[in-house]
């Protein structure tokens, strides 16, 4: 303990604790590590403290509110945005991330009324069907597993989306006419979906053959002519790519192709994880591990790094581009992002719809009437074929060459149009 | 701490520290010295005037440390010869025996501050950790992945109290300290020993012209850096940055560490005193080894005369050769001698010019 008559009393910051010092006469204070104690205390059964009814996280109130009497409980939800805690790829952090958060639990004892409730594999929260308690399964999960670093709370209420979905179902000529009438969207399930965010700085070095245009004077047939030629030169250089909060889906339980379409989240609205945010909502644990997700994220990032190198060349003609992308300052975090899930049945088949719970962006599967697509695709070729047929007699009088050339162009355009139609239809179907 | 804590005032002729030394100063170079009583009236190492007993400030306590001289008087001749033999046109005053005879071993002071840091610190302490990272290589067709392990630094805030004493933080005692250290080199690798007056029999200790108050700001960064190192060691980290210390440096003690420097001088052909300084540890030399314009002009004149005579002979023999063609070899020979002598006449001038230009460039 440092001691001297001139030493003023020391008041360490409130969230600091004393550490062992390796040097006599020097004391060491460090920030208290963020413990799970607070969140543990809140974990468990959620019931209204006023009337005892079930509670849930109310989007409008931004807090846990009673679904019966409307009483809003005090909760400490702090917005951290993209400044939310991130991890680095240390062996210890990777090891923790490999242990999923209560992934295999299938049965839960309700702490409120005492019954055992069944939850689907991978779910993190459940609504007790007996007492309506919003049970948050964190107490045991925190012991060994990785808990989310941050959450984007729901901002869009599911029920408010019904009209939008009706309008969406009605939209488009390639879908069945009775789709809106026959399809019935029963209910929306708000689910917190796991995502990994990755950030990295990539120092890339590149080497490529770059085509440089040069003009040359050539002497042909007794005259000088200027000719443009491409001279291939080896160039090399460096590029830096800074990529922040690259999202990779952490679950295989929702359609990845649909999730990709609603992935534009505003991560500035991330709040620090607390069980309060999940109260009353369903939440899914990740089943795509950190390293598997990082492989996907890195693959996307290196493609971006290569594009940055290509851009750095500032020339149109480039070949034999090779890139070495050195990853630095890699960071990751585990976040839960809000999604409303719903499904509707049509002709005995189930179609899924996802709505971004923050922005309201919608992506879903819609049945396609392929006979219409076939007719439309064939119709794309009609102008070209007709003009081609007209051109044949015109060729006999020597003026059909121009029209047959235009017909050929129309056929090519028709082919492209047909391909676009098929692709659009496939996208609308959004089969996994 | 005040300046008076580090220095005390003495009267002219008043014995210093009980060693039989007195304070003297030179009216020409303005330097003040401590010399053995009886050496007053001797020539100052600057060579321009004699030193006289004087009153003024001296360090409050005798020097604490001294770096013993490695270069002895016998070595001086050898080191000076190496310089002198590079030119055959040096000033006549540059006589090695004279230079060695005039050489005086003097002691160059640097302040050393001992103090106890008492206060509170905040710092960011860095801890090394291993992180898994990747290098991705694209060869034009496919990517290959190479896993690597990077050593990175995790910076964490730390704060606390510190009561620790630090000894011998150096600070300059002479206004020219930085200049001379640049010219003579860093001697921090030489270990100082405890000072004893027997190690400096004639004294000739140069007195500080910078007072502790004037150099405190030079020592303070070292103290702050040391507080950071202490915080780093105490917290078990490998790095430290953003060190802030709030407190005071108590029980401070200013002492002096001495470094040996040989000083000698000569009078150049222009009548000016030229000084030469040789580091007593490294033997590195700095000073004016000037080449003589007078000698250069004498040699140039000599060769020029030869060239003139040869030219005259050439003209005469050329005229003679008109009548006696077999004599034609003589003017040719005379012309060659004239050309050669003319070239030689320029050489001394060029050599002196380039030598002195180099001497000036070296910061004479």
PDB file of C-alpha atoms in Angstrom, chain A residues 81-299:
ATOM      1  CA  UNK A  81     -25.181   1.129 -31.556  1.00  0.00           C
ATOM      2  CA  UNK A  82     -22.174  -0.089 -33.467  1.00  0.00           C
ATOM      3  CA  UNK A  83     -20.106   0.623 -30.371  1.00  0.00           C
ATOM      4  CA  UNK A  84     -21.519  -2.577 -28.851  1.00  0.00           C
ATOM      5  CA  UNK A  85     -18.940  -4.929 -27.409  1.00  0.00           C
ATOM      6  CA  UNK A  86     -16.916  -6.878 -29.936  1.00  0.00           C
ATOM      7  CA  UNK A  87     -14.616  -9.833 -29.492  1.00  0.00           C
ATOM      8  CA  UNK A  88     -11.337 -10.755 -31.084  1.00  0.00           C
ATOM      9  CA  UNK A  89     -10.454 -14.181 -32.387  1.00  0.00           C
ATOM     10  CA  UNK A  90      -8.571 -15.470 -29.377  1.00  0.00           C
ATOM     11  CA  UNK A  91      -8.616 -19.171 -28.627  1.00  0.00           C
ATOM     12  CA  UNK A  92     -10.587 -18.500 -25.450  1.00  0.00           C
ATOM     13  CA  UNK A  93     -13.270 -16.443 -27.212  1.00  0.00           C
ATOM     14  CA  UNK A  94     -13.545 -18.974 -30.019  1.00  0.00           C
ATOM     15  CA  UNK A  95     -13.890 -21.780 -27.504  1.00  0.00           C
ATOM     16  CA  UNK A  96     -16.766 -19.970 -25.747  1.00  0.00           C
ATOM     17  CA  UNK A  97     -18.438 -19.224 -29.064  1.00  0.00           C
ATOM     18  CA  UNK A  98     -18.371 -22.871 -29.994  1.00  0.00           C
ATOM     19  CA  UNK A  99     -20.639 -23.629 -27.046  1.00  0.00           C
ATOM     20  CA  UNK A 100     -24.095 -22.647 -28.202  1.00  0.00           C
ATOM     21  CA  UNK A 101     -26.474 -21.031 -25.849  1.00  0.00           C
ATOM     22  CA  UNK A 102     -28.925 -23.669 -24.651  1.00  0.00           C
ATOM     23  CA  UNK A 103     -29.176 -25.033 -28.138  1.00  0.00           C
ATOM     24  CA  UNK A 104     -30.106 -28.555 -27.162  1.00  0.00           C
ATOM     25  CA  UNK A 105     -32.587 -27.783 -24.405  1.00  0.00           C
ATOM     26  CA  UNK A 106     -36.012 -29.012 -25.274  1.00  0.00           C
ATOM     27  CA  UNK A 107     -37.862 -28.907 -21.996  1.00  0.00           C
ATOM     28  CA  UNK A 108     -38.066 -26.101 -19.508  1.00  0.00           C
ATOM     29  CA  UNK A 109     -39.455 -25.883 -16.031  1.00  0.00           C
ATOM     30  CA  UNK A 110     -41.498 -22.680 -15.729  1.00  0.00           C
ATOM     31  CA  UNK A 111     -40.227 -20.763 -12.753  1.00  0.00           C
ATOM     32  CA  UNK A 112     -43.495 -18.901 -12.442  1.00  0.00           C
ATOM     33  CA  UNK A 113     -46.127 -21.631 -12.202  1.00  0.00           C
ATOM     34  CA  UNK A 114     -43.969 -24.710 -11.980  1.00  0.00           C
ATOM     35  CA  UNK A 115     -45.099 -26.617 -15.043  1.00  0.00           C
ATOM     36  CA  UNK A 116     -42.734 -28.171 -17.548  1.00  0.00           C
ATOM     37  CA  UNK A 117     -43.096 -26.589 -20.942  1.00  0.00           C
ATOM     38  CA  UNK A 118     -41.840 -27.868 -24.239  1.00  0.00           C
ATOM     39  CA  UNK A 119     -39.937 -25.541 -26.485  1.00  0.00           C
ATOM     40  CA  UNK A 120     -38.608 -26.191 -29.906  1.00  0.00           C
ATOM     41  CA  UNK A 121     -34.957 -27.013 -30.316  1.00  0.00           C
ATOM     42  CA  UNK A 122     -32.869 -23.902 -30.565  1.00  0.00           C
ATOM     43  CA  UNK A 123     -35.422 -21.570 -28.968  1.00  0.00           C
ATOM     44  CA  UNK A 124     -34.120 -19.291 -26.252  1.00  0.00           C
ATOM     45  CA  UNK A 125     -37.432 -18.032 -24.914  1.00  0.00           C
ATOM     46  CA  UNK A 126     -40.909 -19.392 -24.613  1.00  0.00           C
ATOM     47  CA  UNK A 127     -44.310 -18.289 -23.481  1.00  0.00           C
ATOM     48  CA  UNK A 128     -45.676 -20.480 -20.744  1.00  0.00           C
ATOM     49  CA  UNK A 129     -49.047 -21.749 -21.971  1.00  0.00           C
ATOM     50  CA  UNK A 130     -50.383 -22.176 -18.455  1.00  0.00           C
ATOM     51  CA  UNK A 131     -49.640 -18.890 -16.741  1.00  0.00           C
ATOM     52  CA  UNK A 132     -48.644 -16.690 -19.666  1.00  0.00           C
ATOM     53  CA  UNK A 133     -45.297 -15.926 -18.105  1.00  0.00           C
ATOM     54  CA  UNK A 134     -42.632 -14.761 -20.572  1.00  0.00           C
ATOM     55  CA  UNK A 135     -39.880 -17.133 -19.564  1.00  0.00           C
ATOM     56  CA  UNK A 136     -36.373 -16.122 -20.532  1.00  0.00           C
ATOM     57  CA  UNK A 137     -33.953 -18.978 -20.577  1.00  0.00           C
ATOM     58  CA  UNK A 138     -30.731 -17.376 -19.586  1.00  0.00           C
ATOM     59  CA  UNK A 139     -29.849 -18.601 -16.158  1.00  0.00           C
ATOM     60  CA  UNK A 140     -28.359 -21.890 -17.200  1.00  0.00           C
ATOM     61  CA  UNK A 141     -27.386 -20.843 -20.662  1.00  0.00           C
ATOM     62  CA  UNK A 142     -25.033 -18.227 -19.301  1.00  0.00           C
ATOM     63  CA  UNK A 143     -23.053 -20.777 -17.349  1.00  0.00           C
ATOM     64  CA  UNK A 144     -21.289 -22.209 -20.327  1.00  0.00           C
ATOM     65  CA  UNK A 145     -22.602 -20.729 -23.516  1.00  0.00           C
ATOM     66  CA  UNK A 146     -22.159 -17.528 -25.448  1.00  0.00           C
ATOM     67  CA  UNK A 147     -24.845 -14.967 -24.831  1.00  0.00           C
ATOM     68  CA  UNK A 148     -25.634 -12.233 -27.341  1.00  0.00           C
ATOM     69  CA  UNK A 149     -23.568  -9.079 -27.201  1.00  0.00           C
ATOM     70  CA  UNK A 150     -26.363  -6.835 -28.419  1.00  0.00           C
ATOM     71  CA  UNK A 151     -29.900  -6.819 -29.747  1.00  0.00           C
ATOM     72  CA  UNK A 152     -31.851  -4.610 -32.124  1.00  0.00           C
ATOM     73  CA  UNK A 153     -35.289  -4.360 -30.471  1.00  0.00           C
ATOM     74  CA  UNK A 154     -38.474  -4.842 -32.439  1.00  0.00           C
ATOM     75  CA  UNK A 155     -39.674  -1.572 -33.885  1.00  0.00           C
ATOM     76  CA  UNK A 156     -42.433  -2.776 -36.166  1.00  0.00           C
ATOM     77  CA  UNK A 157     -45.479  -4.544 -34.729  1.00  0.00           C
ATOM     78  CA  UNK A 158     -46.391  -7.720 -36.575  1.00  0.00           C
ATOM     79  CA  UNK A 159     -50.132  -7.100 -36.654  1.00  0.00           C
ATOM     80  CA  UNK A 160     -49.629  -3.737 -38.339  1.00  0.00           C
ATOM     81  CA  UNK A 161     -48.113  -5.597 -41.277  1.00  0.00           C
ATOM     82  CA  UNK A 162     -51.236  -7.515 -42.215  1.00  0.00           C
ATOM     83  CA  UNK A 163     -52.380  -4.912 -44.750  1.00  0.00           C
ATOM     84  CA  UNK A 164     -48.934  -4.674 -46.276  1.00  0.00           C
ATOM     85  CA  UNK A 165     -48.793  -8.412 -46.710  1.00  0.00           C
ATOM     86  CA  UNK A 166     -52.264  -8.439 -48.293  1.00  0.00           C
ATOM     87  CA  UNK A 167     -51.126  -5.780 -50.760  1.00  0.00           C
ATOM     88  CA  UNK A 168     -47.945  -7.712 -51.414  1.00  0.00           C
ATOM     89  CA  UNK A 169     -49.897 -10.893 -52.091  1.00  0.00           C
ATOM     90  CA  UNK A 170     -52.106  -9.050 -54.552  1.00  0.00           C
ATOM     91  CA  UNK A 171     -49.179  -7.554 -56.411  1.00  0.00           C
ATOM     92  CA  UNK A 172     -47.784  -9.149 -59.593  1.00  0.00           C
ATOM     93  CA  UNK A 173     -49.316 -10.696 -62.704  1.00  0.00           C
ATOM     94  CA  UNK A 174     -47.283 -13.889 -62.510  1.00  0.00           C
ATOM     95  CA  UNK A 175     -49.029 -15.086 -59.353  1.00  0.00           C
ATOM     96  CA  UNK A 176     -52.437 -16.766 -58.999  1.00  0.00           C
ATOM     97  CA  UNK A 177     -55.327 -14.293 -59.211  1.00  0.00           C
ATOM     98  CA  UNK A 178     -57.030 -15.711 -56.134  1.00  0.00           C
ATOM     99  CA  UNK A 179     -53.883 -15.689 -54.045  1.00  0.00           C
ATOM    100  CA  UNK A 180     -55.006 -12.888 -51.753  1.00  0.00           C
ATOM    101  CA  UNK A 181     -58.422 -14.423 -51.199  1.00  0.00           C
ATOM    102  CA  UNK A 182     -57.269 -18.002 -50.722  1.00  0.00           C
ATOM    103  CA  UNK A 183     -54.108 -17.400 -48.731  1.00  0.00           C
ATOM    104  CA  UNK A 184     -54.764 -16.730 -45.102  1.00  0.00           C
ATOM    105  CA  UNK A 185     -52.029 -15.245 -42.971  1.00  0.00           C
ATOM    106  CA  UNK A 186     -52.889 -16.510 -39.533  1.00  0.00           C
ATOM    107  CA  UNK A 187     -50.473 -14.889 -37.111  1.00  0.00           C
ATOM    108  CA  UNK A 188     -47.093 -13.246 -36.912  1.00  0.00           C
ATOM    109  CA  UNK A 189     -44.372 -14.624 -34.713  1.00  0.00           C
ATOM    110  CA  UNK A 190     -41.763 -12.150 -33.640  1.00  0.00           C
ATOM    111  CA  UNK A 191     -38.453 -13.943 -33.421  1.00  0.00           C
ATOM    112  CA  UNK A 192     -35.016 -12.659 -32.555  1.00  0.00           C
ATOM    113  CA  UNK A 193     -32.786 -14.254 -35.153  1.00  0.00           C
ATOM    114  CA  UNK A 194     -29.078 -14.816 -34.474  1.00  0.00           C
ATOM    115  CA  UNK A 195     -26.533 -13.075 -36.692  1.00  0.00           C
ATOM    116  CA  UNK A 196     -22.788 -12.720 -36.466  1.00  0.00           C
ATOM    117  CA  UNK A 197     -21.241  -9.379 -37.260  1.00  0.00           C
ATOM    118  CA  UNK A 198     -17.656  -9.238 -38.488  1.00  0.00           C
ATOM    119  CA  UNK A 199     -15.319  -6.293 -38.870  1.00  0.00           C
ATOM    120  CA  UNK A 200     -11.798  -6.275 -40.254  1.00  0.00           C
ATOM    121  CA  UNK A 201      -9.176  -4.137 -41.891  1.00  0.00           C
ATOM    122  CA  UNK A 202      -7.620  -5.821 -44.901  1.00  0.00           C
ATOM    123  CA  UNK A 203      -4.195  -4.827 -46.165  1.00  0.00           C
ATOM    124  CA  UNK A 204      -4.016  -6.118 -49.716  1.00  0.00           C
ATOM    125  CA  UNK A 205      -1.124  -6.260 -52.111  1.00  0.00           C
ATOM    126  CA  UNK A 206      -1.873  -6.909 -55.744  1.00  0.00           C
ATOM    127  CA  UNK A 207      -0.103  -7.650 -58.979  1.00  0.00           C
ATOM    128  CA  UNK A 208      -1.683  -7.646 -62.420  1.00  0.00           C
ATOM    129  CA  UNK A 209      -1.059  -7.204 -66.086  1.00  0.00           C
ATOM    130  CA  UNK A 210      -2.580  -3.886 -67.091  1.00  0.00           C
ATOM    131  CA  UNK A 211      -3.428  -3.039 -70.676  1.00  0.00           C
ATOM    132  CA  UNK A 212      -2.122   0.415 -71.532  1.00  0.00           C
ATOM    133  CA  UNK A 213      -3.254   1.993 -74.760  1.00  0.00           C
ATOM    134  CA  UNK A 214      -0.402   3.232 -76.950  1.00  0.00           C
ATOM    135  CA  UNK A 215      -0.432   4.826 -80.347  1.00  0.00           C
ATOM    136  CA  UNK A 216       2.015   3.672 -82.954  1.00  0.00           C
ATOM    137  CA  UNK A 217       2.885   4.956 -86.393  1.00  0.00           C
ATOM    138  CA  UNK A 218       2.973   2.272 -89.035  1.00  0.00           C
ATOM    139  CA  UNK A 219       4.035   2.612 -92.649  1.00  0.00           C
ATOM    140  CA  UNK A 220       1.615   0.787 -94.909  1.00  0.00           C
ATOM    141  CA  UNK A 221       1.284   1.093 -98.658  1.00  0.00           C
ATOM    142  CA  UNK A 222       3.518   4.092 -98.813  1.00  0.00           C
ATOM    143  CA  UNK A 223       1.658   6.017 -96.094  1.00  0.00           C
ATOM    144  CA  UNK A 224       2.049   6.568 -92.388  1.00  0.00           C
ATOM    145  CA  UNK A 225      -0.934   5.493 -90.245  1.00  0.00           C
ATOM    146  CA  UNK A 226      -1.612   5.924 -86.538  1.00  0.00           C
ATOM    147  CA  UNK A 227      -2.644   2.723 -84.824  1.00  0.00           C
ATOM    148  CA  UNK A 228      -3.765   2.164 -81.228  1.00  0.00           C
ATOM    149  CA  UNK A 229      -2.340  -0.932 -79.620  1.00  0.00           C
ATOM    150  CA  UNK A 230      -2.653  -2.413 -76.122  1.00  0.00           C
ATOM    151  CA  UNK A 231       0.630  -2.891 -74.346  1.00  0.00           C
ATOM    152  CA  UNK A 232       0.443  -5.265 -71.384  1.00  0.00           C
ATOM    153  CA  UNK A 233       2.543  -4.143 -68.418  1.00  0.00           C
ATOM    154  CA  UNK A 234       3.036  -5.729 -65.002  1.00  0.00           C
ATOM    155  CA  UNK A 235       1.808  -3.393 -62.296  1.00  0.00           C
ATOM    156  CA  UNK A 236       1.661  -3.894 -58.547  1.00  0.00           C
ATOM    157  CA  UNK A 237       0.334  -1.944 -55.602  1.00  0.00           C
ATOM    158  CA  UNK A 238      -1.464  -1.920 -52.303  1.00  0.00           C
ATOM    159  CA  UNK A 239      -5.024  -1.310 -51.183  1.00  0.00           C
ATOM    160  CA  UNK A 240      -6.728  -1.073 -47.833  1.00  0.00           C
ATOM    161  CA  UNK A 241     -10.284  -2.204 -47.171  1.00  0.00           C
ATOM    162  CA  UNK A 242     -12.043  -1.416 -43.925  1.00  0.00           C
ATOM    163  CA  UNK A 243     -15.170  -3.493 -43.440  1.00  0.00           C
ATOM    164  CA  UNK A 244     -17.439  -2.963 -40.461  1.00  0.00           C
ATOM    165  CA  UNK A 245     -20.302  -5.031 -39.104  1.00  0.00           C
ATOM    166  CA  UNK A 246     -20.566  -7.483 -41.957  1.00  0.00           C
ATOM    167  CA  UNK A 247     -23.665  -9.593 -41.192  1.00  0.00           C
ATOM    168  CA  UNK A 248     -23.674 -13.386 -41.530  1.00  0.00           C
ATOM    169  CA  UNK A 249     -26.812 -15.356 -40.622  1.00  0.00           C
ATOM    170  CA  UNK A 250     -26.268 -17.549 -37.580  1.00  0.00           C
ATOM    171  CA  UNK A 251     -29.094 -20.031 -38.022  1.00  0.00           C
ATOM    172  CA  UNK A 252     -30.213 -22.551 -40.574  1.00  0.00           C
ATOM    173  CA  UNK A 253     -33.792 -22.513 -39.280  1.00  0.00           C
ATOM    174  CA  UNK A 254     -34.991 -19.680 -41.477  1.00  0.00           C
ATOM    175  CA  UNK A 255     -34.632 -19.485 -45.235  1.00  0.00           C
ATOM    176  CA  UNK A 256     -31.253 -17.936 -45.910  1.00  0.00           C
ATOM    177  CA  UNK A 257     -32.331 -16.544 -49.280  1.00  0.00           C
ATOM    178  CA  UNK A 258     -35.222 -14.659 -47.638  1.00  0.00           C
ATOM    179  CA  UNK A 259     -33.107 -13.531 -44.700  1.00  0.00           C
ATOM    180  CA  UNK A 260     -30.530 -12.090 -47.116  1.00  0.00           C
ATOM    181  CA  UNK A 261     -33.246  -9.878 -48.641  1.00  0.00           C
ATOM    182  CA  UNK A 262     -34.181  -8.278 -45.320  1.00  0.00           C
ATOM    183  CA  UNK A 263     -30.650  -8.011 -43.918  1.00  0.00           C
ATOM    184  CA  UNK A 264     -30.433  -4.214 -44.123  1.00  0.00           C
ATOM    185  CA  UNK A 265     -30.574  -3.453 -40.403  1.00  0.00           C
ATOM    186  CA  UNK A 266     -29.619  -0.149 -38.838  1.00  0.00           C
ATOM    187  CA  UNK A 267     -27.067  -1.356 -36.312  1.00  0.00           C
ATOM    188  CA  UNK A 268     -26.856   2.106 -34.767  1.00  0.00           C
ATOM    189  CA  UNK A 269     -29.975   1.012 -32.886  1.00  0.00           C
ATOM    190  CA  UNK A 270     -28.265  -1.942 -31.232  1.00  0.00           C
ATOM    191  CA  UNK A 271     -28.952  -2.089 -27.512  1.00  0.00           C
ATOM    192  CA  UNK A 272     -26.881  -3.928 -24.973  1.00  0.00           C
ATOM    193  CA  UNK A 273     -28.230  -7.397 -24.432  1.00  0.00           C
ATOM    194  CA  UNK A 274     -30.586  -7.780 -21.478  1.00  0.00           C
ATOM    195  CA  UNK A 275     -33.256 -10.417 -20.994  1.00  0.00           C
ATOM    196  CA  UNK A 276     -35.829  -7.596 -20.784  1.00  0.00           C
ATOM    197  CA  UNK A 277     -35.557  -7.026 -24.523  1.00  0.00           C
ATOM    198  CA  UNK A 278     -36.408 -10.647 -25.221  1.00  0.00           C
ATOM    199  CA  UNK A 279     -39.318 -10.792 -22.787  1.00  0.00           C
ATOM    200  CA  UNK A 280     -42.443 -11.927 -24.557  1.00  0.00           C
ATOM    201  CA  UNK A 281     -40.671 -12.585 -27.836  1.00  0.00           C
ATOM    202  CA  UNK A 282     -39.192 -15.733 -29.212  1.00  0.00           C
ATOM    203  CA  UNK A 283     -35.469 -15.897 -29.733  1.00  0.00           C
ATOM    204  CA  UNK A 284     -33.379 -18.380 -31.599  1.00  0.00           C
ATOM    205  CA  UNK A 285     -29.888 -19.488 -30.662  1.00  0.00           C
ATOM    206  CA  UNK A 286     -27.252 -19.815 -33.356  1.00  0.00           C
ATOM    207  CA  UNK A 287     -26.659 -23.186 -34.897  1.00  0.00           C
ATOM    208  CA  UNK A 288     -24.097 -21.935 -37.403  1.00  0.00           C
ATOM    209  CA  UNK A 289     -20.936 -21.658 -35.328  1.00  0.00           C
ATOM    210  CA  UNK A 290     -18.624 -18.679 -35.189  1.00  0.00           C
ATOM    211  CA  UNK A 291     -15.859 -20.168 -37.319  1.00  0.00           C
ATOM    212  CA  UNK A 292     -18.250 -21.487 -39.958  1.00  0.00           C
ATOM    213  CA  UNK A 293     -19.867 -18.049 -40.162  1.00  0.00           C
ATOM    214  CA  UNK A 294     -16.446 -16.376 -40.226  1.00  0.00           C
ATOM    215  CA  UNK A 295     -15.444 -18.535 -43.189  1.00  0.00           C
ATOM    216  CA  UNK A 296     -18.491 -17.197 -45.035  1.00  0.00           C
ATOM    217  CA  UNK A 297     -17.891 -13.645 -43.885  1.00  0.00           C
ATOM    218  CA  UNK A 298     -14.225 -13.784 -44.824  1.00  0.00           C
ATOM    219  CA  UNK A 299     -15.055 -15.153 -48.250  1.00  0.00           C
TER     220      UNK A 299
END
